[in-house]
XYZ file of C-alpha atoms in Angstrom:
771
model
C -17.933 -208.106 -7.262
C -20.023 -211.050 -8.825
C -17.561 -212.842 -10.533
C -19.788 -214.445 -13.053
C -21.459 -211.371 -14.327
C -18.178 -209.852 -14.070
C -16.353 -212.631 -15.836
C -19.002 -212.486 -19.329
C -17.664 -208.803 -19.791
C -15.178 -207.593 -22.484
C -11.578 -207.938 -21.021
C -11.443 -204.452 -21.718
C -14.634 -203.246 -19.970
C -13.417 -205.507 -16.856
C -10.323 -203.192 -17.014
C -12.342 -199.909 -17.578
C -14.623 -201.282 -14.155
C -11.664 -201.663 -12.037
C -10.088 -198.317 -12.938
C -13.439 -196.451 -11.852
C -12.632 -197.935 -8.375
C -16.016 -200.087 -8.490
C -15.644 -202.568 -5.612
C -19.135 -204.420 -6.678
C -22.371 -204.451 -8.718
C -25.698 -203.357 -7.797
C -28.078 -206.178 -7.992
C -29.720 -204.922 -10.909
C -26.463 -204.347 -12.604
C -25.698 -207.774 -12.318
C -28.643 -209.489 -13.251
C -28.802 -207.129 -16.558
C -25.095 -208.248 -17.455
C -26.512 -212.047 -17.173
C -29.859 -211.119 -19.139
C -28.208 -209.206 -22.120
C -25.115 -211.573 -22.750
C -26.690 -214.528 -22.336
C -30.602 -213.831 -23.619
C -32.168 -212.125 -26.019
C -35.451 -210.410 -26.484
C -36.233 -206.289 -25.131
C -35.829 -205.615 -21.858
C -37.741 -202.955 -18.733
C -35.035 -202.398 -16.062
C -36.766 -200.193 -13.037
C -34.909 -198.694 -10.187
C -34.390 -195.742 -8.120
C -33.069 -192.699 -9.241
C -29.065 -193.227 -9.091
C -29.525 -197.137 -8.488
C -27.233 -197.892 -11.451
C -29.467 -198.254 -14.364
C -27.466 -196.757 -17.020
C -24.182 -198.710 -16.231
C -26.300 -201.773 -15.862
C -27.711 -200.894 -19.304
C -24.181 -199.965 -20.925
C -21.899 -202.365 -19.297
C -22.991 -205.400 -21.273
C -23.716 -203.369 -24.191
C -19.856 -202.045 -24.323
C -19.071 -205.540 -24.453
C -20.815 -206.110 -27.600
C -19.609 -203.222 -29.426
C -15.910 -203.965 -28.220
C -16.130 -207.617 -29.312
C -17.591 -206.426 -32.907
C -16.777 -203.182 -33.603
C -19.008 -201.738 -36.769
C -18.541 -198.512 -38.981
C -21.883 -197.754 -37.981
C -23.963 -196.592 -34.759
C -24.447 -199.883 -33.265
C -26.156 -198.501 -29.577
C -28.347 -195.721 -29.766
C -29.423 -193.842 -26.440
C -32.572 -191.971 -26.620
C -33.394 -189.492 -23.913
C -36.064 -186.980 -23.092
C -33.868 -183.764 -22.365
C -30.707 -181.949 -23.683
C -29.457 -181.943 -20.519
C -29.850 -185.419 -19.643
C -28.121 -186.476 -22.675
C -24.900 -184.060 -21.984
C -24.996 -185.696 -18.335
C -25.376 -189.295 -20.094
C -22.230 -188.241 -22.083
C -19.987 -187.351 -20.111
C -20.468 -190.621 -17.902
C -20.960 -192.784 -20.877
C -17.180 -190.962 -22.532
C -15.707 -192.259 -19.179
C -16.676 -195.573 -19.471
C -15.890 -195.809 -22.709
C -12.523 -193.616 -23.171
C -9.893 -196.659 -22.769
C -12.266 -198.712 -25.200
C -11.843 -196.698 -28.603
C -15.642 -196.819 -28.828
C -16.548 -193.163 -30.038
C -19.479 -191.553 -28.123
C -21.738 -189.001 -29.967
C -24.610 -186.570 -28.617
C -26.797 -185.339 -31.731
C -29.042 -182.288 -30.273
C -29.745 -178.755 -31.028
C -26.592 -177.143 -28.968
C -24.455 -179.699 -31.162
C -22.067 -178.160 -33.737
C -23.046 -178.623 -37.294
C -19.047 -179.722 -37.907
C -19.580 -182.332 -34.895
C -22.738 -184.199 -36.733
C -21.268 -183.943 -39.964
C -18.158 -185.674 -38.683
C -20.865 -188.291 -37.168
C -22.878 -188.385 -40.297
C -19.174 -189.184 -42.478
C -17.822 -191.811 -40.047
C -20.323 -193.126 -38.034
C -19.841 -195.404 -35.191
C -20.342 -196.368 -31.572
C -22.968 -194.896 -29.521
C -25.138 -192.010 -30.358
C -26.705 -189.833 -27.667
C -29.945 -188.467 -28.789
C -33.717 -186.727 -28.308
C -36.352 -188.138 -30.360
C -36.851 -184.238 -32.204
C -33.308 -184.543 -33.169
C -33.825 -188.413 -34.627
C -36.629 -186.573 -36.252
C -34.286 -184.855 -37.559
C -31.876 -186.898 -38.885
C -34.722 -188.878 -41.125
C -36.346 -184.922 -42.643
C -32.556 -183.781 -43.393
C -30.376 -186.749 -43.771
C -33.262 -189.609 -45.220
C -30.961 -190.980 -47.889
C -28.191 -191.649 -45.230
C -29.999 -193.067 -42.783
C -29.372 -196.842 -43.897
C -25.512 -196.076 -43.634
C -25.467 -194.481 -40.487
C -27.093 -197.209 -38.660
C -26.920 -199.963 -40.737
C -25.146 -201.733 -37.700
C -27.807 -201.094 -35.112
C -27.707 -203.653 -32.351
C -29.256 -201.925 -29.286
C -31.634 -198.865 -28.296
C -31.464 -197.894 -25.042
C -34.369 -195.802 -23.970
C -34.189 -193.642 -20.806
C -36.924 -192.021 -18.464
C -39.088 -194.606 -20.524
C -42.090 -193.522 -17.886
C -41.664 -190.246 -19.820
C -42.670 -191.521 -23.041
C -45.672 -193.838 -22.232
C -49.510 -192.261 -22.810
C -48.041 -188.785 -24.283
C -47.136 -187.660 -28.075
C -43.387 -187.743 -27.631
C -43.809 -191.547 -26.683
C -45.787 -192.266 -29.935
C -43.180 -190.395 -32.141
C -40.548 -192.531 -30.767
C -42.009 -195.806 -31.580
C -42.781 -194.225 -34.938
C -39.376 -193.267 -35.661
C -37.725 -196.755 -34.290
C -40.187 -198.499 -36.421
C -39.416 -196.168 -39.632
C -35.309 -196.710 -38.515
C -35.994 -200.654 -38.422
C -37.796 -200.651 -42.010
C -34.599 -198.749 -43.859
C -32.053 -200.526 -42.056
C -33.824 -204.078 -42.009
C -32.882 -204.669 -38.668
C -34.477 -205.351 -35.624
C -32.235 -203.590 -32.674
C -32.876 -204.839 -29.036
C -34.475 -202.446 -27.204
C -33.494 -201.797 -23.195
C -35.681 -199.487 -21.503
C -34.940 -197.791 -18.167
C -37.429 -196.218 -15.872
C -37.829 -195.223 -12.427
C -41.308 -194.788 -11.942
C -43.166 -197.321 -13.868
C -47.459 -197.636 -12.574
C -48.066 -200.623 -15.124
C -44.914 -202.599 -16.102
C -47.432 -204.681 -18.466
C -48.515 -201.056 -20.194
C -44.576 -200.466 -20.935
C -43.951 -204.525 -22.075
C -46.884 -203.331 -24.619
C -45.307 -200.015 -25.112
C -42.015 -201.968 -26.415
C -43.505 -204.986 -28.177
C -47.521 -204.587 -28.873
C -47.173 -207.876 -30.873
C -45.572 -209.624 -28.091
C -45.185 -207.852 -24.542
C -45.079 -211.425 -22.590
C -41.260 -211.836 -24.917
C -40.082 -208.522 -22.652
C -38.230 -209.061 -19.792
C -38.436 -207.192 -16.829
C -35.720 -206.517 -14.113
C -36.627 -204.810 -10.638
C -34.393 -203.603 -8.236
C -35.283 -205.219 -5.374
C -33.373 -202.332 -2.703
C -35.324 -199.928 -4.763
C -37.047 -198.598 -1.354
C -35.770 -195.819 0.922
C -36.830 -194.643 4.236
C -38.811 -191.391 3.282
C -39.217 -187.946 5.367
C -42.259 -186.017 4.498
C -44.078 -183.070 5.237
C -47.103 -181.077 4.170
C -47.140 -177.295 4.822
C -50.261 -175.196 3.937
C -50.248 -171.411 3.187
C -53.164 -169.265 2.749
C -52.869 -166.959 0.131
C -54.435 -163.566 -0.463
C -57.727 -163.512 -2.786
C -57.704 -161.852 -5.739
C -58.983 -158.306 -5.654
C -59.236 -156.190 -9.326
C -59.439 -153.017 -7.385
C -56.172 -150.829 -6.757
C -57.673 -149.266 -3.406
C -59.038 -152.196 -1.509
C -56.891 -155.732 -0.109
C -58.373 -158.710 0.837
C -57.733 -160.023 4.251
C -55.365 -163.013 4.345
C -56.793 -165.426 7.228
C -54.744 -167.549 9.375
C -55.535 -171.596 9.118
C -57.100 -170.970 12.714
C -59.324 -168.371 11.568
C -60.610 -170.570 8.700
C -61.598 -173.185 10.614
C -63.460 -170.777 13.085
C -65.350 -169.538 9.926
C -65.607 -173.393 8.978
C -67.245 -173.720 12.446
C -69.465 -170.986 12.568
C -71.339 -171.600 9.057
C -74.502 -173.150 9.318
C -75.113 -175.923 6.672
C -78.194 -173.402 5.065
C -74.907 -170.580 4.265
C -73.023 -173.392 2.775
C -75.751 -174.136 0.488
C -76.012 -170.538 -0.605
C -74.317 -169.768 -3.280
C -72.174 -166.997 -1.698
C -71.849 -169.142 1.730
C -69.090 -166.838 3.443
C -71.039 -163.596 2.534
C -71.036 -160.183 4.624
C -73.977 -161.630 7.083
C -71.726 -164.480 7.850
C -68.011 -163.283 7.825
C -68.215 -160.059 8.300
C -64.186 -160.083 9.167
C -63.668 -160.718 5.333
C -64.751 -157.235 4.642
C -61.944 -155.587 2.400
C -59.566 -152.956 3.955
C -57.469 -149.790 2.132
C -54.660 -150.464 0.490
C -51.713 -148.845 1.835
C -50.197 -146.698 -0.439
C -46.610 -147.829 -1.551
C -46.909 -150.771 0.568
C -47.411 -154.387 -0.819
C -48.998 -156.491 1.564
C -47.201 -159.602 2.526
C -48.335 -162.830 0.910
C -48.068 -166.785 0.987
C -44.670 -166.715 -1.028
C -43.225 -164.600 1.805
C -43.547 -167.174 4.085
C -42.269 -170.274 1.541
C -39.647 -168.178 1.134
C -38.367 -167.782 4.914
C -39.122 -171.371 5.361
C -37.202 -172.539 2.177
C -33.913 -170.023 3.046
C -33.881 -171.564 7.158
C -34.316 -175.258 5.837
C -32.916 -175.213 2.080
C -30.356 -172.545 2.454
C -27.347 -174.890 4.243
C -27.218 -177.950 1.354
C -27.880 -179.023 -1.959
C -31.567 -179.202 -2.834
C -34.076 -179.082 -5.423
C -37.802 -177.217 -5.344
C -40.112 -177.746 -7.873
C -42.410 -175.088 -8.726
C -45.821 -176.142 -10.984
C -45.635 -172.654 -12.522
C -42.837 -171.024 -14.143
C -43.938 -167.516 -13.082
C -44.144 -168.989 -9.659
C -40.646 -169.787 -9.698
C -39.623 -166.368 -10.766
C -41.632 -164.500 -8.041
C -40.061 -167.079 -5.620
C -36.756 -166.654 -6.727
C -36.765 -162.726 -6.523
C -38.241 -163.500 -2.795
C -35.309 -165.491 -2.174
C -32.601 -163.206 -3.407
C -34.373 -160.724 -0.949
C -34.664 -162.357 1.784
C -30.950 -163.232 1.732
C -30.099 -159.582 1.394
C -32.141 -158.705 4.448
C -30.570 -161.123 6.436
C -27.372 -160.475 5.030
C -26.487 -163.753 4.311
C -22.741 -164.498 3.168
C -23.589 -166.566 0.529
C -26.529 -166.511 -2.167
C -27.307 -170.430 -2.798
C -30.671 -169.901 -4.920
C -30.606 -170.516 -8.634
C -33.323 -170.766 -10.858
C -33.487 -173.653 -13.791
C -36.581 -173.906 -16.238
C -36.757 -174.363 -19.954
C -37.346 -170.438 -20.591
C -34.104 -169.329 -19.419
C -31.114 -169.492 -21.552
C -29.073 -172.574 -22.099
C -26.104 -171.055 -20.449
C -28.195 -170.094 -17.326
C -29.427 -173.446 -16.910
C -25.558 -174.998 -17.439
C -24.105 -172.849 -14.830
C -26.956 -173.841 -12.448
C -26.500 -177.155 -12.971
C -22.385 -176.477 -12.812
C -23.052 -174.891 -9.476
C -25.211 -177.880 -8.158
C -22.568 -180.178 -9.192
C -19.899 -178.110 -7.303
C -20.185 -179.233 -3.823
C -21.100 -176.061 -2.633
C -24.533 -175.550 -0.714
C -26.646 -174.762 -3.821
C -30.584 -174.764 -4.111
C -32.224 -174.393 -7.243
C -35.920 -173.226 -7.761
C -37.170 -175.602 -10.838
C -39.430 -176.410 -13.296
C -39.548 -180.164 -14.284
C -36.099 -179.710 -16.228
C -34.552 -181.308 -13.359
C -37.154 -183.987 -12.638
C -35.115 -186.421 -14.773
C -31.952 -188.443 -13.914
C -29.214 -185.690 -14.556
C -26.781 -186.511 -12.189
C -26.730 -183.828 -9.888
C -25.133 -185.529 -6.992
C -26.146 -185.544 -2.858
C -28.977 -183.425 -3.534
C -30.125 -183.446 0.412
C -33.671 -182.499 0.257
C -36.854 -181.490 -2.548
C -39.286 -178.842 -1.977
C -42.335 -178.581 -4.139
C -44.776 -175.430 -4.194
C -48.181 -176.270 -5.214
C -49.915 -179.712 -5.263
C -47.978 -182.318 -8.345
C -51.037 -183.614 -10.213
C -49.900 -186.978 -10.092
C -48.666 -189.265 -7.961
C -45.860 -190.167 -10.453
C -44.507 -186.875 -10.341
C -44.044 -186.867 -6.774
C -42.544 -189.690 -6.836
C -40.103 -189.093 -9.595
C -39.229 -185.686 -8.063
C -38.788 -187.501 -4.078
C -36.442 -190.016 -5.773
C -34.339 -187.289 -6.549
C -32.810 -187.007 -3.209
C -31.611 -190.040 -0.597
C -29.496 -191.304 -3.626
C -26.595 -192.381 -1.293
C -26.930 -195.592 0.452
C -28.492 -195.107 3.909
C -29.628 -191.334 3.387
C -33.848 -190.884 3.329
C -35.894 -189.425 0.371
C -36.555 -185.757 2.019
C -39.868 -183.823 0.751
C -41.276 -180.709 2.070
C -44.249 -179.679 0.026
C -46.032 -176.326 0.135
C -49.719 -176.140 -0.519
C -51.429 -173.124 -1.306
C -54.638 -172.239 -0.695
C -57.114 -169.263 -1.303
C -57.927 -167.901 2.006
C -61.764 -167.683 2.393
C -63.158 -164.448 0.989
C -66.814 -163.172 0.508
C -66.551 -165.025 -3.042
C -65.237 -168.594 -1.839
C -68.000 -171.346 -2.779
C -68.770 -174.633 -1.272
C -65.551 -176.243 -3.536
C -63.058 -173.641 -2.327
C -64.183 -174.359 1.390
C -63.239 -178.071 0.907
C -59.485 -176.774 0.192
C -59.209 -179.319 -2.926
C -55.586 -178.283 -3.077
C -54.821 -179.885 0.154
C -57.105 -182.962 -0.270
C -55.109 -183.638 -3.644
C -52.018 -183.340 -1.388
C -53.303 -185.428 1.256
C -54.584 -188.365 -1.489
C -51.260 -188.197 -3.237
C -49.272 -188.801 0.061
C -51.337 -191.887 1.135
C -51.404 -193.350 -2.791
C -47.434 -192.844 -3.009
C -47.146 -194.507 0.654
C -49.173 -197.194 -0.860
C -46.604 -197.644 -3.641
C -49.950 -196.849 -6.280
C -48.972 -195.317 -9.299
C -51.125 -194.007 -12.123
C -50.899 -196.689 -15.206
C -50.424 -194.864 -18.441
C -53.333 -195.018 -21.286
C -50.975 -196.415 -24.246
C -53.910 -196.874 -26.571
C -55.192 -193.559 -28.108
C -55.726 -193.122 -31.550
C -52.740 -190.119 -32.064
C -54.079 -188.952 -35.013
C -52.205 -185.551 -34.766
C -48.867 -187.458 -34.485
C -49.692 -189.658 -37.679
C -50.330 -186.665 -39.964
C -46.868 -185.271 -38.508
C -45.031 -188.587 -39.532
C -47.390 -188.887 -42.907
C -45.730 -185.525 -43.614
C -42.304 -186.483 -42.229
C -42.353 -189.700 -44.497
C -43.320 -187.745 -47.773
C -40.177 -185.054 -46.535
C -38.187 -187.594 -46.282
C -38.376 -189.700 -49.839
C -40.249 -186.524 -51.724
C -42.820 -189.194 -52.264
C -44.610 -192.482 -50.868
C -47.930 -194.563 -52.410
C -51.292 -194.646 -49.563
C -50.373 -198.203 -49.430
C -46.995 -197.985 -48.538
C -47.607 -195.034 -46.000
C -50.014 -197.301 -44.581
C -47.971 -200.394 -44.327
C -44.830 -198.092 -42.696
C -47.017 -196.014 -40.275
C -50.083 -198.147 -39.131
C -49.132 -201.795 -39.889
C -45.353 -201.745 -38.721
C -45.842 -199.024 -36.901
C -47.471 -197.650 -33.525
C -50.952 -196.802 -34.983
C -52.455 -199.720 -34.425
C -55.995 -198.258 -33.748
C -56.330 -196.537 -36.900
C -58.136 -198.712 -39.816
C -58.237 -198.291 -43.355
C -61.265 -196.196 -43.772
C -59.298 -193.790 -40.699
C -56.359 -193.759 -42.745
C -57.872 -193.114 -46.132
C -60.242 -190.278 -44.849
C -57.035 -188.695 -42.816
C -55.370 -188.403 -46.530
C -58.601 -187.518 -48.378
C -58.664 -184.457 -45.622
C -55.089 -183.201 -46.030
C -55.403 -183.373 -50.037
C -58.778 -181.352 -49.471
C -56.469 -178.839 -47.344
C -54.089 -178.722 -49.663
C -51.384 -180.403 -47.437
C -50.510 -183.193 -49.971
C -51.024 -184.164 -53.325
C -51.171 -187.143 -55.511
C -49.004 -187.283 -59.125
C -50.240 -189.184 -61.855
C -48.109 -192.287 -61.012
C -50.102 -192.619 -57.842
C -47.632 -191.536 -55.075
C -48.380 -188.752 -52.182
C -46.227 -185.408 -52.540
C -46.163 -182.381 -50.206
C -48.614 -179.689 -51.505
C -47.197 -175.948 -51.239
C -48.973 -175.830 -47.738
C -46.889 -179.472 -46.543
C -43.786 -177.703 -47.557
C -44.286 -175.270 -45.754
C -45.079 -176.687 -42.468
C -42.335 -179.339 -43.088
C -39.998 -176.613 -43.327
C -40.972 -174.811 -40.245
C -38.188 -174.624 -36.950
C -40.619 -176.199 -35.052
C -41.948 -179.275 -37.310
C -39.444 -181.695 -35.781
C -41.256 -181.911 -32.631
C -44.689 -183.656 -33.182
C -45.872 -182.580 -29.724
C -46.803 -178.250 -29.516
C -46.237 -176.318 -26.794
C -49.641 -175.599 -25.053
C -51.566 -174.006 -27.663
C -53.387 -170.745 -26.274
C -56.322 -168.843 -27.064
C -56.152 -165.321 -26.210
C -58.903 -164.134 -24.100
C -60.203 -160.551 -25.262
C -63.004 -158.271 -23.605
C -63.818 -155.400 -26.548
C -60.078 -154.284 -28.072
C -58.183 -155.375 -24.414
C -56.397 -158.526 -23.747
C -56.957 -160.252 -20.906
C -54.865 -162.693 -20.956
C -54.168 -166.461 -22.532
C -55.761 -170.210 -21.709
C -54.725 -173.426 -22.904
C -57.304 -174.436 -25.968
C -57.909 -177.370 -23.941
C -59.244 -175.524 -20.563
C -61.690 -172.566 -22.766
C -65.298 -173.545 -21.147
C -68.486 -172.974 -23.609
C -69.979 -170.159 -24.508
C -71.971 -168.570 -21.455
C -69.770 -170.425 -19.208
C -67.623 -168.050 -16.663
C -63.585 -168.062 -15.825
C -61.568 -166.171 -13.949
C -58.498 -164.490 -15.085
C -56.471 -161.568 -14.481
C -58.281 -161.427 -11.256
C -61.426 -160.391 -12.541
C -64.523 -162.499 -13.716
C -65.795 -163.453 -17.071
C -68.837 -164.845 -19.370
C -67.566 -166.646 -22.175
C -69.324 -164.968 -25.102
C -68.102 -165.756 -28.489
C -64.795 -168.534 -29.189
C -63.114 -168.059 -32.677
C -61.050 -171.337 -33.011
C -59.823 -170.088 -36.622
C -58.581 -166.825 -34.783
C -57.617 -168.432 -31.842
C -59.482 -165.834 -29.688
C -62.142 -166.011 -27.294
C -64.450 -163.457 -26.291
C -65.557 -162.659 -22.904
C -67.317 -159.959 -20.975
C -67.203 -158.761 -17.385
C -69.159 -160.744 -15.309
C -70.980 -158.876 -12.389
C -72.310 -160.477 -9.687
C -72.654 -164.303 -8.539
C -70.042 -167.103 -8.720
C -67.690 -167.596 -11.079
C -65.948 -171.376 -10.890
C -62.530 -171.686 -11.783
C -62.359 -173.793 -15.045
C -61.331 -177.605 -13.723
C -58.003 -178.665 -13.829
C -55.928 -175.569 -15.303
C -52.584 -177.590 -15.187
C -53.015 -181.313 -15.447
C -54.713 -184.638 -15.741
C -56.015 -186.239 -12.552
C -56.446 -189.828 -12.432
C -60.238 -191.263 -10.628
C -58.457 -193.205 -8.019
C -56.772 -189.523 -6.536
C -60.367 -188.184 -6.714
C -61.949 -190.832 -4.605
C -58.779 -190.922 -2.301
C -59.315 -187.067 -1.466
C -63.564 -187.925 -0.807
C -61.970 -190.706 1.913
C -59.645 -188.313 3.368
C -62.812 -185.948 3.919
C -64.696 -188.301 5.191
C -62.128 -190.171 7.512
C -61.020 -188.639 11.025
C -57.701 -189.279 11.335
C -54.829 -186.642 10.755
C -51.573 -187.460 9.461
C -48.221 -187.094 11.487
C -46.767 -185.410 7.848
C -49.035 -182.625 7.873
C -48.073 -179.350 9.540
C -50.461 -177.824 12.515
C -51.614 -175.228 9.666
C -52.599 -178.520 7.525
C -54.273 -180.203 10.230
C -55.938 -177.024 11.224
C -57.412 -176.590 7.335
C -58.023 -180.687 7.215
C -60.450 -180.131 10.102
C -62.056 -176.873 8.426
C -62.638 -179.008 5.410
C -64.138 -182.003 6.758
C -66.260 -179.525 9.095
C -67.643 -178.044 5.966
C -67.980 -181.386 4.056
C -69.925 -183.025 7.389
C -72.070 -179.708 7.767
C -73.566 -179.615 3.749
C -73.923 -183.233 3.258
C -71.040 -184.099 1.272
C -69.804 -186.759 3.531
C -72.988 -188.596 3.639
C -74.427 -188.137 0.132
C -72.258 -186.680 -3.344
C -75.423 -184.822 -4.205
C -76.780 -181.174 -2.732
C -79.862 -179.396 -3.909
C -80.288 -176.110 -3.229
C -82.854 -173.604 -4.874
C -82.739 -173.967 -9.199
C -79.602 -175.535 -9.280
C -77.981 -179.076 -7.797
C -74.213 -179.181 -7.105
C -72.793 -182.590 -7.675
C -69.379 -184.239 -6.277
C -69.182 -187.001 -8.531
C -65.798 -187.787 -7.265
C -64.019 -189.089 -10.923
C -61.004 -188.269 -12.592
C -60.442 -185.467 -15.612
C -61.777 -188.029 -18.210
C -65.018 -188.838 -16.837
C -65.342 -185.015 -15.531
C -65.241 -183.976 -18.839
C -67.435 -186.375 -20.313
C -70.407 -185.253 -17.771
C -69.625 -181.520 -19.061
C -70.011 -183.071 -22.498
C -73.258 -184.671 -21.841
C -74.841 -181.629 -20.424
C -73.246 -179.532 -23.166
C -74.973 -182.158 -25.617
C -78.224 -182.570 -23.565
C -78.441 -178.496 -23.190
C -78.408 -178.383 -19.493
C -77.378 -175.216 -18.008
C -74.384 -175.512 -15.871
C -70.684 -174.548 -14.686
C -67.716 -176.818 -12.654
C -65.351 -176.067 -10.258
C -62.477 -178.181 -8.995
C -64.731 -180.953 -7.509
C -68.442 -180.430 -8.480
C -70.398 -179.652 -11.409
C -73.112 -177.099 -10.563
C -76.282 -178.074 -12.709
C -79.093 -174.934 -12.997
C -82.037 -176.905 -13.120
C -85.524 -176.199 -11.673
C -85.645 -179.288 -9.850
C -83.716 -182.271 -8.294
C -86.459 -184.460 -10.809
C -84.963 -182.560 -13.536
C -81.222 -183.364 -12.423
C -82.096 -186.831 -11.660
C -84.036 -187.377 -15.248
C -80.443 -186.074 -16.881
C -78.480 -188.397 -14.959
C -81.194 -191.169 -16.548
C -80.342 -189.770 -19.731
C -76.807 -190.643 -19.691
C -77.199 -193.896 -17.910
C -79.254 -194.861 -20.553
C -77.732 -192.611 -23.483
C -77.069 -194.877 -26.646
C -74.602 -192.043 -27.885
C -71.044 -193.022 -29.158
C -68.340 -191.207 -27.928
C -67.477 -189.711 -31.468
C -70.718 -188.125 -31.355
C -70.217 -186.299 -27.926
C -67.334 -185.271 -29.131
C -68.749 -182.873 -31.288
C -69.720 -180.713 -28.069
C -66.020 -180.404 -26.608
C -65.855 -176.653 -26.846
C -62.486 -176.391 -28.348
C -61.701 -179.670 -30.780
C -58.248 -178.649 -31.937
C -56.009 -179.646 -29.021
C -52.933 -181.434 -30.182
C -50.403 -179.911 -33.055
C -52.259 -180.800 -36.058
C -55.665 -181.334 -35.190
C -56.704 -178.628 -37.297
C -56.074 -180.227 -40.739
C -58.212 -182.826 -39.510
C -61.644 -183.523 -40.942
C -64.380 -182.906 -38.406
C -65.876 -186.427 -38.071
C -62.302 -187.663 -37.735
C -61.370 -185.385 -35.177
C -64.334 -186.300 -33.100
C -63.740 -189.654 -33.362
C -60.284 -189.377 -32.311
C -61.121 -186.658 -29.198
C -64.017 -188.973 -28.272
C -61.439 -192.098 -27.776
C -58.486 -190.631 -26.595
C -60.445 -187.859 -23.966
C -63.755 -189.117 -23.328
C -64.883 -191.968 -20.860
C -68.430 -193.014 -21.531
C -68.332 -196.170 -19.091
C -67.117 -193.935 -16.139
C -69.781 -190.888 -16.708
C -72.439 -193.983 -16.781
C -71.336 -195.532 -13.307
C -70.896 -192.517 -11.347
C -74.817 -191.389 -12.946
C -76.228 -195.123 -12.356
C -74.612 -194.897 -8.725
C -75.863 -191.301 -7.972
C -79.497 -192.535 -9.223
C -79.113 -195.700 -6.875
C -78.568 -193.241 -3.950
C -81.792 -190.999 -5.027
C -83.772 -189.952 -1.969
């Protein structure tokens, strides 16, 4: 035990530490105790999951509170998930049990009577989500100064989950309003396991004085990593009830890649019947479902995750449910004594989630098939290994999930990543035969092992969130002047990118849509529509669940797609196992009208699921161009990587990024999601017919000269981002975007989602490499 740090703690805190059987402090705990008790200023603590961050922050905080208890909330803990709050609540209750420091929690599952008790007798520590803090302002705005009048500390857990997103800006706005309501400046202590750019975290906490934020890093945060990637080929989609597509083995996929010629690869259907007769569909056997890749994955999970406590993360909830059924069936068929598999995601009931958490903590071997709900620092205990079904979208997510294992001293962090690629078929395009999900998995792993993480983008305008906060202020107060709202939210809040002119346009637009109105005394108040919006149950959240458009063919609903993934009219999508052409987009009705597309390649729209950083795409290209095979690939993954490299070498992608075919040019720009979208928007603005897949844009042009002229137009374009944003197919992406005037929405979308410099840069590079 560090005597110097221990001696700084309040005597009752010292007793609590001894009673809990602690032998020594972690280095970050020693440093944090000194920093909090001997210095001032905001603080960021970064350490691996289970590295002692929570205790590092709260030991000195509790010492401060024990010295000078006050009749108000003195320390506010903000966490991103209710489950995390419940977990931390139990830990803090144990720590504060002998100190008579009350610990409270506030979220949707806490009873109204408990919340009332807190409002009447506020004291100690409160654990809360941003949305519940918003509910404080909306429902008890006049009590805010009393409840928080002696607030000294704000602890933000999982800081990385708040950077670069709506919830983070919402939280900063609420904290700024809290400071103004109480005339206090509480000290902020932020905790994070994965932080790609610590300086961005400093700017997030203190935009005016980022250098005043102190950083504490755990020197022992790096552990041994055991990592493996396994590949499984999935059966291609077939909308026929009678036919079934063949599902090849990776060795067979490699044989096809080695057999295909450069000419075949540049055709619209590289795996056409003349090139690959073995891909012909066969008759489906009545009453018999063919095996699929999830059967293979389930078998591997039963054998490798069935006898210990583990987490298996899955990107899509529908896949979670399908995989869980297969696991339960396999447990029965193999007549195992105990079924160790549970499900955990946000769409199942609170009771089922809590049962799963209790079982995970019980010490009985349990494996949860879960979404990101278990990605955060809920203390599960001895998680031996992590499974990941389908490739994550970021290095940060991979690191966060991997960090849930190996939390005990001497244990390695273990992950098995299951990559699913579609088996080669008649409809495969060139990009499909490069196996982009495998390339992404390898690229993310290499970057993780190189200790690179995506830097957050904390400079977006977030006008939808600004509207939310304007309405929240008016709901809380009953009315405010425009100048006071601007002072509260923009000058002293987080919306620093918003000018006085833009703010005035935003308020004018809200007035024209009858969301707010101005009374003769000059104050703004909520109009009837504003009252309706702020009274809705989901108003507490500044973000919305991904808004989806209905995809409709005549009177038949085909399915749904996220609003920000709808391609323009004339392009194609793949949905429900069939190909469709976009005929009309009705933004008001949130409906896309389509027609069946017969013949020709209908590429899947890029990125349905996450945003990729350019560094990841560049690493994917490097994987294609090299010859080495990482030892953490299983044999099937190595075979498919060889197939991808063989294809890339034959078609010329390794040598150059632009391929010329009759009446079309296929360009692999190797840029991230923002740069890729910008290239798409340039093509829309310049009326160049095109379509895209996961790796490339195909331009339907008469000659290479036309393509290069288009690139020159991009490189020389003087158009502003706001002008180009007019050509984004679906503009209302965030929750309240449809309340913005069109010009202001274009300004925000151009600023937040486009990257003109990157698009122009890759256009110039392609021009320089012009043959």
